[in-house]
């Protein structure tokens, strides 16, 4: 929230960016600086949808240590300082990777600061490299530090938020976020992802472990899944979870590679689908008073990335959530998820329509 000239608090959306997002560049790699160049050009065409544009700080070492061991942080810093090199077949560091990755994690942390201090009601940290594949002690899948995970831990430590919900709608399973919060009941991790697909994790049977059992919700979908499937899982699984758990913060690992144009997967989500999912999340968050923040992950078609973000931004920046315009039936996968989750989250399907797709 910001203040009007009359001292009245008004809704505000923040956009986190930094030029260092362009510095990490691996030749002929799909996760490339042009993603940010195209996205920011699209935002400029729309006058940033009225967002307050803020330069992201670096994540502090303490913030990174809440997720990653010192040896992992040091290894990325040292590899970059030595000029870079391959970590695995698709994850390559350059001399600028450490600075860019620390800044990307810092953008997610600063987004949380804006949301939980009351400075903004919604926001988007649009930086790279992405983070949801980074495990505590392993960089992989184009990711070096777990940006969303670092942000969620910061919400807990700096603001005392008892419950954080993370929705990952990137087409690839967020194995890193899953691993980080596997046994943590303070973070409810929900992932909608194409399966089978890289990295091969995220079966529906993975529900967390120990104290975190029931707080990992994997929602694998078959290739070719589109708006109807994704929207049903958001409306009939994620929103009931938000209503039942009442998180103090909702973060989205916002990849746009489930779009029909993306070259690395086969799902068929449209620009409208992303807008409708964002609209649904705005309504669900409003009901429990939780701020909503998006953190960029994948999305490798520039047309799909820019079009999808431009489509959802009016929903994200709206002063109040849009009314539901086009109710989506309960998909078979949503019913199966509700049954699977019933020992921990009884009655999920009763919170919405019982129409079946």
Short mmCIF file of C-alpha atoms in Angstrom, two decimals:
data_model
loop_
_atom_site.label_atom_id
_atom_site.label_comp_id
_atom_site.label_asym_id
_atom_site.label_seq_id
_atom_site.Cartn_x
_atom_site.Cartn_y
_atom_site.Cartn_z
CA UNK A 1 0.00 0.00 0.00
CA UNK A 2 1.12 3.56 -0.70
CA UNK A 3 -0.25 6.89 0.43
CA UNK A 4 -2.30 9.28 -1.68
CA UNK A 5 -1.77 13.06 -1.39
CA UNK A 6 -4.64 13.01 1.12
CA UNK A 7 -2.94 10.50 3.40
CA UNK A 8 -5.25 7.62 2.45
CA UNK A 9 -3.58 4.26 1.96
CA UNK A 10 -4.12 3.00 -1.58
CA UNK A 11 -3.21 -0.28 -3.33
CA UNK A 12 0.20 -0.35 -4.99
CA UNK A 13 2.09 -2.90 -7.08
CA UNK A 14 5.87 -3.04 -7.11
CA UNK A 15 8.11 -4.36 -9.91
CA UNK A 16 11.64 -5.45 -8.92
CA UNK A 17 14.41 -5.31 -11.51
CA UNK A 18 18.15 -4.77 -11.89
CA UNK A 19 20.54 -4.41 -14.87
CA UNK A 20 22.62 -7.30 -13.53
CA UNK A 21 19.86 -9.62 -14.74
CA UNK A 22 21.46 -9.13 -18.15
CA UNK A 23 25.00 -9.91 -17.03
CA UNK A 24 24.69 -13.69 -16.72
CA UNK A 25 24.95 -14.78 -20.36
CA UNK A 26 25.75 -18.21 -21.72
CA UNK A 27 25.96 -18.28 -25.53
CA UNK A 28 23.15 -20.13 -27.33
CA UNK A 29 21.41 -20.91 -24.03
CA UNK A 30 17.59 -20.74 -23.75
CA UNK A 31 17.80 -18.96 -20.38
CA UNK A 32 19.19 -15.78 -21.88
CA UNK A 33 19.28 -12.02 -21.21
CA UNK A 34 16.87 -11.38 -24.09
CA UNK A 35 14.10 -12.70 -21.84
CA UNK A 36 14.46 -9.65 -19.59
CA UNK A 37 15.08 -7.25 -22.48
CA UNK A 38 11.84 -8.34 -24.17
CA UNK A 39 9.86 -8.39 -20.95
CA UNK A 40 10.94 -4.91 -19.88
CA UNK A 41 10.28 -3.53 -23.37
CA UNK A 42 6.75 -4.90 -23.13
CA UNK A 43 6.30 -3.40 -19.68
CA UNK A 44 7.54 -0.03 -20.94
CA UNK A 45 4.99 -0.15 -23.78
CA UNK A 46 2.32 -0.37 -21.09
CA UNK A 47 3.96 2.28 -18.87
CA UNK A 48 4.80 -0.56 -16.46
CA UNK A 49 1.05 -0.94 -15.79
CA UNK A 50 1.43 1.78 -13.19
CA UNK A 51 3.86 -0.24 -11.05
CA UNK A 52 6.49 1.36 -8.87
CA UNK A 53 9.74 0.14 -10.45
CA UNK A 54 12.38 -0.60 -7.81
CA UNK A 55 16.01 -1.66 -8.20
CA UNK A 56 16.61 -4.92 -6.38
CA UNK A 57 19.33 -5.16 -3.71
CA UNK A 58 21.66 -8.08 -3.26
CA UNK A 59 20.55 -10.86 -0.97
CA UNK A 60 22.73 -10.88 2.13
CA UNK A 61 24.85 -13.87 2.98
CA UNK A 62 22.67 -14.44 6.05
CA UNK A 63 19.57 -14.58 3.86
CA UNK A 64 21.20 -17.11 1.53
CA UNK A 65 22.42 -19.19 4.49
CA UNK A 66 18.82 -19.67 5.60
CA UNK A 67 18.49 -22.00 2.58
CA UNK A 68 21.95 -22.92 1.32
CA UNK A 69 25.06 -24.16 3.17
CA UNK A 70 28.09 -21.90 3.13
CA UNK A 71 30.01 -24.34 0.92
CA UNK A 72 27.41 -24.02 -1.84
CA UNK A 73 27.36 -20.22 -1.72
CA UNK A 74 31.15 -20.12 -1.74
CA UNK A 75 31.39 -22.56 -4.65
CA UNK A 76 29.23 -20.37 -6.90
CA UNK A 77 31.15 -17.25 -5.89
CA UNK A 78 34.52 -18.91 -6.46
CA UNK A 79 33.50 -20.42 -9.80
CA UNK A 80 32.38 -17.01 -11.03
CA UNK A 81 35.51 -15.32 -9.72
CA UNK A 82 37.61 -17.81 -11.69
CA UNK A 83 35.77 -16.94 -14.92
CA UNK A 84 32.96 -19.49 -14.73
CA UNK A 85 32.46 -22.96 -16.11
CA UNK A 86 29.91 -25.78 -16.40
CA UNK A 87 28.18 -27.16 -13.31
CA UNK A 88 26.19 -29.71 -15.29
CA UNK A 89 25.23 -30.12 -18.93
CA UNK A 90 22.73 -27.25 -18.91
CA UNK A 91 23.80 -25.12 -15.94
CA UNK A 92 26.83 -22.98 -16.68
CA UNK A 93 28.32 -20.17 -14.61
CA UNK A 94 30.05 -17.13 -16.08
CA UNK A 95 32.15 -14.45 -14.45
CA UNK A 96 28.94 -12.48 -13.75
CA UNK A 97 26.76 -15.35 -12.52
CA UNK A 98 27.31 -14.92 -8.80
CA UNK A 99 26.48 -11.20 -8.87
CA UNK A 100 23.39 -11.80 -10.99
CA UNK A 101 22.17 -14.74 -8.90
CA UNK A 102 22.64 -12.91 -5.58
CA UNK A 103 20.71 -9.98 -7.04
CA UNK A 104 17.91 -12.26 -8.28
CA UNK A 105 17.55 -13.72 -4.80
CA UNK A 106 17.68 -10.19 -3.42
CA UNK A 107 14.82 -9.17 -5.69
CA UNK A 108 12.63 -11.90 -4.24
CA UNK A 109 13.60 -10.85 -0.71
CA UNK A 110 12.91 -7.18 -1.47
CA UNK A 111 9.52 -8.18 -2.88
CA UNK A 112 8.68 -9.77 0.46
CA UNK A 113 9.86 -6.63 2.26
CA UNK A 114 7.55 -4.50 0.12
CA UNK A 115 4.60 -6.80 0.67
CA UNK A 116 4.96 -7.44 4.38
CA UNK A 117 5.88 -3.89 5.35
CA UNK A 118 2.60 -2.74 3.80
CA UNK A 119 4.38 -0.72 1.10
CA UNK A 120 2.74 -2.80 -1.65
CA UNK A 121 -0.28 -5.05 -1.94
CA UNK A 122 1.08 -7.09 -4.86
CA UNK A 123 4.34 -7.31 -6.75
CA UNK A 124 6.55 -9.02 -9.29
CA UNK A 125 10.28 -9.71 -9.04
CA UNK A 126 11.27 -10.16 -12.69
CA UNK A 127 14.91 -11.16 -12.58
CA UNK A 128 17.23 -13.92 -13.67
CA UNK A 129 18.77 -16.43 -13.30
CA UNK A 130 15.74 -18.34 -12.01
CA UNK A 131 15.86 -20.36 -8.82
CA UNK A 132 13.30 -23.12 -8.28
CA UNK A 133 15.55 -26.00 -9.38
CA UNK A 134 18.41 -25.03 -7.03
CA UNK A 135 18.62 -27.53 -4.18
CA UNK A 136 20.25 -26.64 -0.87
CA UNK A 137 23.71 -27.78 -1.97
CA UNK A 138 23.31 -28.14 -5.74
CA UNK A 139 22.88 -25.72 -8.64
CA UNK A 140 20.96 -27.24 -11.54
CA UNK A 141 18.34 -26.58 -14.19
CA UNK A 142 19.66 -23.05 -14.99
CA UNK A 143 19.30 -22.17 -11.26
CA UNK A 144 21.95 -21.27 -8.68
CA UNK A 145 20.10 -20.06 -5.56
CA UNK A 146 16.52 -20.79 -4.53
CA UNK A 147 15.09 -17.30 -4.95
CA UNK A 148 11.55 -18.07 -3.77
CA UNK A 149 12.81 -20.28 -0.96
CA UNK A 150 15.15 -17.54 0.27
CA UNK A 151 12.23 -15.09 0.16
CA UNK A 152 9.91 -17.44 2.06
CA UNK A 153 12.51 -18.02 4.79
CA UNK A 154 13.01 -14.24 5.00
CA UNK A 155 9.28 -13.75 5.54
CA UNK A 156 9.47 -16.16 8.45
CA UNK A 157 12.63 -14.78 10.08
CA UNK A 158 12.23 -11.05 9.49
CA UNK A 159 8.46 -10.68 9.85
CA UNK A 160 7.42 -13.67 11.91
CA UNK A 161 4.99 -14.92 9.25
CA UNK A 162 3.83 -18.29 10.52
CA UNK A 163 2.52 -19.69 7.23
CA UNK A 164 3.75 -19.09 3.67
CA UNK A 165 2.18 -20.72 0.63
CA UNK A 166 4.32 -21.12 -2.50
CA UNK A 167 2.59 -21.99 -5.77
CA UNK A 168 4.92 -23.09 -8.56
CA UNK A 169 3.19 -23.01 -11.96
CA UNK A 170 6.38 -23.34 -14.00
CA UNK A 171 6.00 -26.28 -16.38
CA UNK A 172 9.00 -28.01 -14.77
CA UNK A 173 8.73 -29.31 -11.23
CA UNK A 174 10.36 -27.05 -8.66
CA UNK A 175 12.53 -29.79 -7.20
CA UNK A 176 14.71 -27.34 -5.31
CA UNK A 177 11.84 -25.64 -3.48
CA UNK A 178 10.31 -29.07 -2.87
CA UNK A 179 13.53 -30.36 -1.31
CA UNK A 180 14.09 -27.26 0.80
CA UNK A 181 10.64 -27.37 2.41
CA UNK A 182 10.07 -31.14 2.33
CA UNK A 183 9.92 -31.42 6.12
CA UNK A 184 8.87 -27.83 6.94
CA UNK A 185 5.21 -27.38 8.01
CA UNK A 186 5.50 -23.58 7.89
CA UNK A 187 5.68 -23.52 4.08
CA UNK A 188 2.96 -25.14 2.01
CA UNK A 189 4.50 -25.90 -1.38
CA UNK A 190 2.17 -26.55 -4.33
CA UNK A 191 3.51 -27.39 -7.78
CA UNK A 192 1.59 -27.77 -11.04
CA UNK A 193 3.98 -29.25 -13.59
CA UNK A 194 4.11 -31.39 -16.72
CA UNK A 195 5.05 -34.98 -15.98
CA UNK A 196 7.06 -36.82 -17.08
CA UNK A 197 9.49 -34.01 -17.82
CA UNK A 198 12.75 -32.59 -16.49
CA UNK A 199 13.86 -32.90 -13.70
CA UNK A 200 11.82 -36.09 -13.25
CA UNK A 201 10.70 -35.27 -9.71
CA UNK A 202 7.33 -34.25 -8.28
CA UNK A 203 5.12 -37.36 -8.38
CA UNK A 204 1.69 -36.99 -6.83
CA UNK A 205 2.80 -39.40 -4.11
CA UNK A 206 5.41 -36.93 -2.79
CA UNK A 207 3.49 -35.26 0.03
CA UNK A 208 6.41 -34.15 2.19
CA UNK A 209 8.05 -35.92 5.08
CA UNK A 210 8.27 -35.81 8.86
CA UNK A 211 6.64 -32.71 10.30
CA UNK A 212 6.11 -31.46 6.75
CA UNK A 213 3.98 -34.38 5.62
CA UNK A 214 0.90 -32.99 3.89
CA UNK A 215 2.56 -29.64 3.24
CA UNK A 216 3.98 -30.63 -0.15
CA UNK A 217 1.28 -30.81 -2.82
CA UNK A 218 2.48 -32.07 -6.18
CA UNK A 219 -0.03 -31.77 -9.02
CA UNK A 220 1.56 -33.39 -12.10
CA UNK A 221 -0.34 -32.94 -15.36
CA UNK A 222 0.12 -34.76 -18.68
CA UNK A 223 1.66 -33.11 -21.69
CA UNK A 224 -0.88 -31.14 -23.69
CA UNK A 225 -2.68 -29.85 -20.59
CA UNK A 226 -4.03 -26.34 -21.03
CA UNK A 227 -6.12 -23.65 -19.40
CA UNK A 228 -8.94 -25.90 -18.25
CA UNK A 229 -6.60 -28.20 -16.31
CA UNK A 230 -4.37 -25.51 -14.83
CA UNK A 231 -7.26 -23.23 -13.89
CA UNK A 232 -9.18 -26.08 -12.29
CA UNK A 233 -6.21 -27.04 -10.14
CA UNK A 234 -5.80 -23.42 -9.03
CA UNK A 235 -9.51 -22.84 -8.36
CA UNK A 236 -10.33 -26.21 -6.83
CA UNK A 237 -7.11 -27.18 -5.05
CA UNK A 238 -4.95 -24.10 -4.47
CA UNK A 239 -7.74 -21.69 -3.49
CA UNK A 240 -9.32 -24.14 -1.03
CA UNK A 241 -5.86 -24.69 0.48
CA UNK A 242 -5.45 -20.93 0.89
CA UNK A 243 -8.88 -20.70 2.53
CA UNK A 244 -8.20 -23.63 4.85
CA UNK A 245 -4.66 -22.68 5.88
CA UNK A 246 -4.89 -18.89 5.83
CA UNK A 247 -1.26 -18.13 4.91
CA UNK A 248 0.20 -14.74 5.77
CA UNK A 249 1.91 -14.56 2.37
CA UNK A 250 1.44 -16.20 -1.03
CA UNK A 251 4.37 -16.39 -3.45
CA UNK A 252 4.24 -17.70 -7.02
CA UNK A 253 7.19 -19.27 -8.78
CA UNK A 254 5.97 -17.76 -12.03
CA UNK A 255 7.37 -19.62 -14.99
CA UNK A 256 5.68 -19.14 -18.36
CA UNK A 257 6.95 -22.28 -20.07
CA UNK A 258 3.59 -24.07 -19.78
CA UNK A 259 2.50 -21.76 -22.62
CA UNK A 260 1.66 -23.43 -25.91
CA UNK A 261 4.52 -21.62 -27.69
CA UNK A 262 7.29 -22.64 -25.30
CA UNK A 263 9.97 -24.79 -26.96
CA UNK A 264 10.95 -26.84 -23.88
CA UNK A 265 7.62 -28.48 -22.97
CA UNK A 266 4.25 -29.47 -24.42
CA UNK A 267 1.56 -27.89 -22.21
CA UNK A 268 -0.97 -25.53 -23.81
CA UNK A 269 -1.67 -22.71 -21.34
CA UNK A 270 -2.66 -19.41 -22.98
CA UNK A 271 -2.16 -15.77 -22.04
CA UNK A 272 -5.76 -15.73 -20.82
CA UNK A 273 -5.04 -18.78 -18.69
CA UNK A 274 -2.26 -16.99 -16.84
CA UNK A 275 -4.48 -13.94 -16.37
CA UNK A 276 -7.34 -16.05 -15.00
CA UNK A 277 -5.03 -17.91 -12.59
CA UNK A 278 -3.73 -14.57 -11.31
CA UNK A 279 -7.28 -13.29 -10.93
CA UNK A 280 -8.21 -16.38 -8.92
CA UNK A 281 -5.19 -15.97 -6.67
CA UNK A 282 -6.07 -12.31 -6.07
CA UNK A 283 -9.54 -13.40 -4.89
CA UNK A 284 -8.19 -16.19 -2.71
CA UNK A 285 -5.56 -13.96 -1.13
CA UNK A 286 -8.07 -11.18 -0.49
CA UNK A 287 -10.30 -13.57 1.44
CA UNK A 288 -7.54 -14.31 3.96
CA UNK A 289 -5.75 -10.94 3.82
CA UNK A 290 -2.54 -12.32 2.31
CA UNK A 291 -0.35 -10.25 -0.03
CA UNK A 292 0.57 -11.84 -3.36
CA UNK A 293 4.00 -11.78 -5.01
CA UNK A 294 5.22 -13.32 -8.27
CA UNK A 295 8.85 -14.30 -8.86
CA UNK A 296 10.01 -15.03 -12.40
CA UNK A 297 11.19 -18.55 -13.18
CA UNK A 298 11.18 -20.04 -16.70
CA UNK A 299 9.60 -19.13 -20.01
CA UNK A 300 11.72 -19.41 -23.15
CA UNK A 301 9.47 -18.19 -25.95
CA UNK A 302 9.82 -14.41 -25.86
CA UNK A 303 6.38 -14.00 -27.41
CA UNK A 304 4.76 -16.27 -24.83
CA UNK A 305 6.65 -14.70 -21.93
CA UNK A 306 5.86 -11.10 -22.79
CA UNK A 307 2.28 -11.80 -23.83
CA UNK A 308 1.50 -13.80 -20.71
CA UNK A 309 2.93 -11.25 -18.30
CA UNK A 310 1.15 -8.41 -20.13
CA UNK A 311 -2.10 -10.37 -19.89
CA UNK A 312 -1.88 -11.00 -16.15
CA UNK A 313 -0.61 -7.58 -15.07
CA UNK A 314 -4.05 -5.87 -15.12
CA UNK A 315 -5.22 -8.52 -12.65
CA UNK A 316 -2.14 -8.08 -10.46
CA UNK A 317 -2.32 -4.27 -10.30
CA UNK A 318 -6.10 -3.96 -9.92
CA UNK A 319 -7.18 -2.08 -6.79
CA UNK A 320 -9.39 -5.05 -5.88
CA UNK A 321 -9.71 -8.56 -7.28
CA UNK A 322 -11.90 -9.08 -10.32
CA UNK A 323 -15.16 -10.94 -9.87
CA UNK A 324 -15.16 -14.51 -11.13
CA UNK A 325 -16.16 -14.29 -14.80
CA UNK A 326 -15.90 -17.80 -16.17
CA UNK A 327 -16.20 -20.54 -13.52
CA UNK A 328 -14.16 -23.60 -14.41
CA UNK A 329 -15.46 -27.13 -13.67
CA UNK A 330 -13.65 -29.46 -11.30
CA UNK A 331 -11.16 -31.43 -13.36
CA UNK A 332 -10.57 -35.10 -12.67
CA UNK A 333 -7.04 -34.27 -11.48
CA UNK A 334 -8.44 -31.81 -8.94
CA UNK A 335 -10.81 -34.45 -7.56
CA UNK A 336 -7.96 -36.96 -7.34
CA UNK A 337 -5.80 -34.39 -5.54
CA UNK A 338 -8.56 -33.62 -3.03
CA UNK A 339 -8.91 -37.31 -2.25
CA UNK A 340 -5.15 -37.76 -1.95
CA UNK A 341 -4.88 -34.77 0.40
CA UNK A 342 -7.92 -35.59 2.51
CA UNK A 343 -5.95 -36.97 5.50
CA UNK A 344 -4.40 -33.52 5.96
CA UNK A 345 -6.87 -31.25 4.15
CA UNK A 346 -10.37 -32.72 4.40
CA UNK A 347 -13.24 -31.35 2.35
CA UNK A 348 -11.30 -29.49 -0.34
CA UNK A 349 -13.84 -30.27 -3.07
CA UNK A 350 -16.71 -29.18 -0.81
CA UNK A 351 -15.27 -25.66 -0.85
CA UNK A 352 -16.00 -25.30 -4.57
CA UNK A 353 -18.27 -26.55 -7.28
CA UNK A 354 -18.82 -30.27 -7.77
CA UNK A 355 -19.19 -29.97 -11.54
CA UNK A 356 -16.78 -32.36 -13.17
CA UNK A 357 -14.70 -31.89 -16.31
#
